Amino acid sequence: MIKLYCYVDETGQDTAGELFLVAVVLKEAHEVDFLEKRLEEIEAETGKKQLKWKKASNKIKKSYLKEISQLKELKQTVYYSIYRSSKEYSKLTSLTIAKTVLSKGLDDYSVHIIIDGLNNKEREIVRSELKTLRIKYGKIRGMRDQQSVFLRLADAMAGFLRDIAEEKLYTSEFVISFKNSEILVEN
């Protein structure tokens, strides 16, 4: 059985449903340790550290994105979906997780799901939705992004993708490099 780790963050609840974006970092268990160390090194080298994306300066964002875009181990690791005109945040988060896991085409797997800031009510919605969508999960839990480099990566990618959608100037130089690196996968 293949064990997967799925780290999830979202952005856009402040837009009252106008834009809701979910970013999912999905890796096999055996890949997590090496990547965790490398991501922590990149956070330290670029000055991003444990900053949330929206609080990082453009200089830090650009430095971080440059390093991340060159990390070959991230190829087809960050999946995302953009939704408009809906406030069904927990259901949309579940749908994005399901689309991401199913895109791997695995039959014999179990996924451990960690969602930034997940509360008990949201956990039950996600659990119910994932059962309906026939996702084989081991555990669903909430965690703060300060606790996990992978949640911080999901936060950064969600923030970066939102900044692209909002046409922030700094993003233009990274759109092509991220497309070429195949790190980001829209589903």
XYZ file of C-alpha atoms in Angstrom:
187
model
C 0.000 0.000 0.000
C 1.256 3.472 -0.878
C 1.052 5.999 1.939
C 0.443 9.587 0.863
C 0.661 12.839 2.776
C -1.658 15.625 1.741
C -1.177 19.178 3.071
C -3.930 21.673 2.328
C -4.345 25.429 2.568
C -6.816 27.820 1.023
C -7.291 31.488 0.380
C -10.202 33.659 -0.572
C -12.758 33.370 2.211
C -12.368 37.133 2.600
C -13.827 37.627 -0.918
C -17.273 36.316 0.140
C -17.158 33.561 -2.473
C -15.960 35.695 -5.371
C -12.653 33.780 -5.436
C -11.757 30.668 -3.464
C -8.493 28.858 -4.135
C -7.353 25.571 -2.612
C -3.716 24.422 -2.801
C -2.748 20.834 -2.026
C 0.779 19.503 -1.541
C 0.749 15.738 -2.159
C 3.777 13.478 -1.641
C 4.434 9.817 -0.975
C 5.610 9.104 2.572
C 9.112 8.017 1.512
C 9.709 11.409 -0.170
C 8.733 13.587 2.771
C 11.896 13.610 4.932
C 14.369 14.756 2.271
C 11.974 17.359 0.921
C 11.171 18.652 4.401
C 14.846 19.390 5.068
C 15.333 21.077 1.696
C 12.222 23.260 2.082
C 13.366 24.358 5.550
C 16.759 25.292 4.081
C 15.053 27.350 1.365
C 12.895 29.129 3.957
C 16.016 30.027 5.947
C 18.110 31.045 2.911
C 15.409 33.295 1.437
C 14.331 34.921 4.694
C 10.784 33.565 4.379
C 11.175 31.438 7.491
C 7.702 30.794 8.937
C 6.067 33.922 7.540
C 2.598 33.618 6.083
C 2.620 34.533 2.399
C 0.530 37.679 2.763
C 2.968 39.020 5.393
C 6.133 38.387 3.355
C 7.689 41.249 1.408
C 7.865 41.038 -2.386
C 11.654 40.646 -2.100
C 11.246 37.558 0.102
C 8.451 36.187 -2.109
C 10.584 36.521 -5.234
C 13.619 34.912 -3.618
C 11.512 32.023 -2.277
C 9.714 31.464 -5.601
C 13.020 31.444 -7.487
C 14.374 28.673 -5.245
C 11.146 26.665 -5.180
C 10.779 26.774 -8.981
C 14.197 25.095 -9.324
C 13.468 22.241 -6.912
C 13.022 19.205 -9.184
C 11.586 17.101 -6.342
C 8.500 19.334 -6.389
C 7.506 18.345 -9.934
C 3.771 17.560 -9.935
C 3.528 18.106 -6.193
C 1.318 21.188 -5.803
C -2.231 20.810 -7.071
C -4.806 23.549 -6.991
C -8.351 24.465 -7.913
C -9.894 27.893 -8.281
C -13.583 28.358 -7.583
C -15.817 31.347 -8.099
C -19.272 32.263 -6.817
C -19.451 29.763 -3.949
C -19.128 29.856 -0.182
C -19.130 26.057 0.261
C -15.538 26.242 1.461
C -15.271 22.859 3.213
C -16.956 21.034 0.334
C -14.728 22.738 -2.227
C -11.661 21.890 -0.148
C -12.784 18.237 -0.044
C -13.400 18.217 -3.790
C -9.915 19.578 -4.467
C -8.354 16.942 -2.193
C -10.322 14.205 -3.967
C -9.381 15.430 -7.452
C -5.730 15.598 -6.399
C -5.593 12.106 -4.892
C -7.555 10.540 -7.756
C -5.274 12.187 -10.335
C -2.495 9.847 -9.151
C -4.441 6.840 -10.451
C -3.614 4.658 -7.446
C -5.762 1.768 -6.223
C -3.903 0.635 -3.115
C -3.230 3.780 -1.099
C -4.015 5.564 2.132
C -3.787 9.330 2.468
C -3.065 11.249 5.661
C -4.676 14.693 5.287
C -3.493 17.788 7.158
C -5.506 20.979 6.651
C -4.431 24.385 7.889
C -6.657 25.643 10.703
C -9.253 22.876 10.408
C -11.837 22.885 13.206
C -14.035 19.959 14.323
C -17.131 21.059 12.388
C -15.133 21.460 9.175
C -13.385 18.122 9.789
C -16.739 16.329 9.851
C -17.805 17.980 6.582
C -14.497 17.040 4.945
C -14.700 13.476 6.299
C -18.250 13.054 4.989
C -17.422 14.516 1.580
C -14.303 12.376 1.159
C -16.273 9.234 2.062
C -18.860 10.171 -0.556
C -16.060 10.714 -3.082
C -14.518 7.328 -2.089
C -11.160 8.654 -0.965
C -9.187 6.186 1.200
C -7.915 8.325 4.038
C -6.203 7.265 7.239
C -6.452 10.469 9.202
C -7.821 13.971 8.730
C -6.495 16.605 11.066
C -6.036 20.292 11.459
C -2.726 21.967 12.091
C -1.329 25.489 12.028
C 0.991 26.258 9.140
C 3.697 27.334 11.584
C 3.944 23.649 12.545
C 4.700 22.210 9.098
C 6.967 23.255 6.250
C 4.533 21.534 3.869
C 1.583 23.590 5.110
C 3.757 26.681 4.694
C 4.457 25.576 1.111
C 0.712 25.132 0.524
C 0.130 28.593 2.046
C 2.813 30.117 -0.192
C 1.476 28.469 -3.338
C -2.129 29.436 -2.533
C -0.983 33.000 -1.913
C 1.132 33.069 -5.078
C -1.740 31.727 -7.200
C -4.108 34.275 -5.698
C -1.579 37.008 -6.439
C -1.493 35.795 -10.068
C -5.313 35.885 -10.215
C -5.226 39.415 -8.791
C -2.510 40.363 -11.328
C 0.097 41.438 -8.798
C 3.115 42.753 -10.682
C 5.796 40.602 -9.057
C 4.135 37.376 -10.273
C 4.688 37.913 -14.001
C 8.332 36.822 -13.934
C 7.447 33.498 -12.271
C 4.399 32.314 -14.233
C 6.465 30.800 -17.058
C 9.113 29.240 -14.798
C 6.441 27.527 -12.703
C 4.640 26.320 -15.819
C 7.899 24.919 -17.244
C 8.871 23.261 -13.947
C 5.485 21.470 -13.746
C 5.365 22.071 -10.000
C 1.853 23.511 -10.138
C -0.944 21.330 -11.504
C -4.455 22.722 -11.913
C -7.188 20.181 -11.339
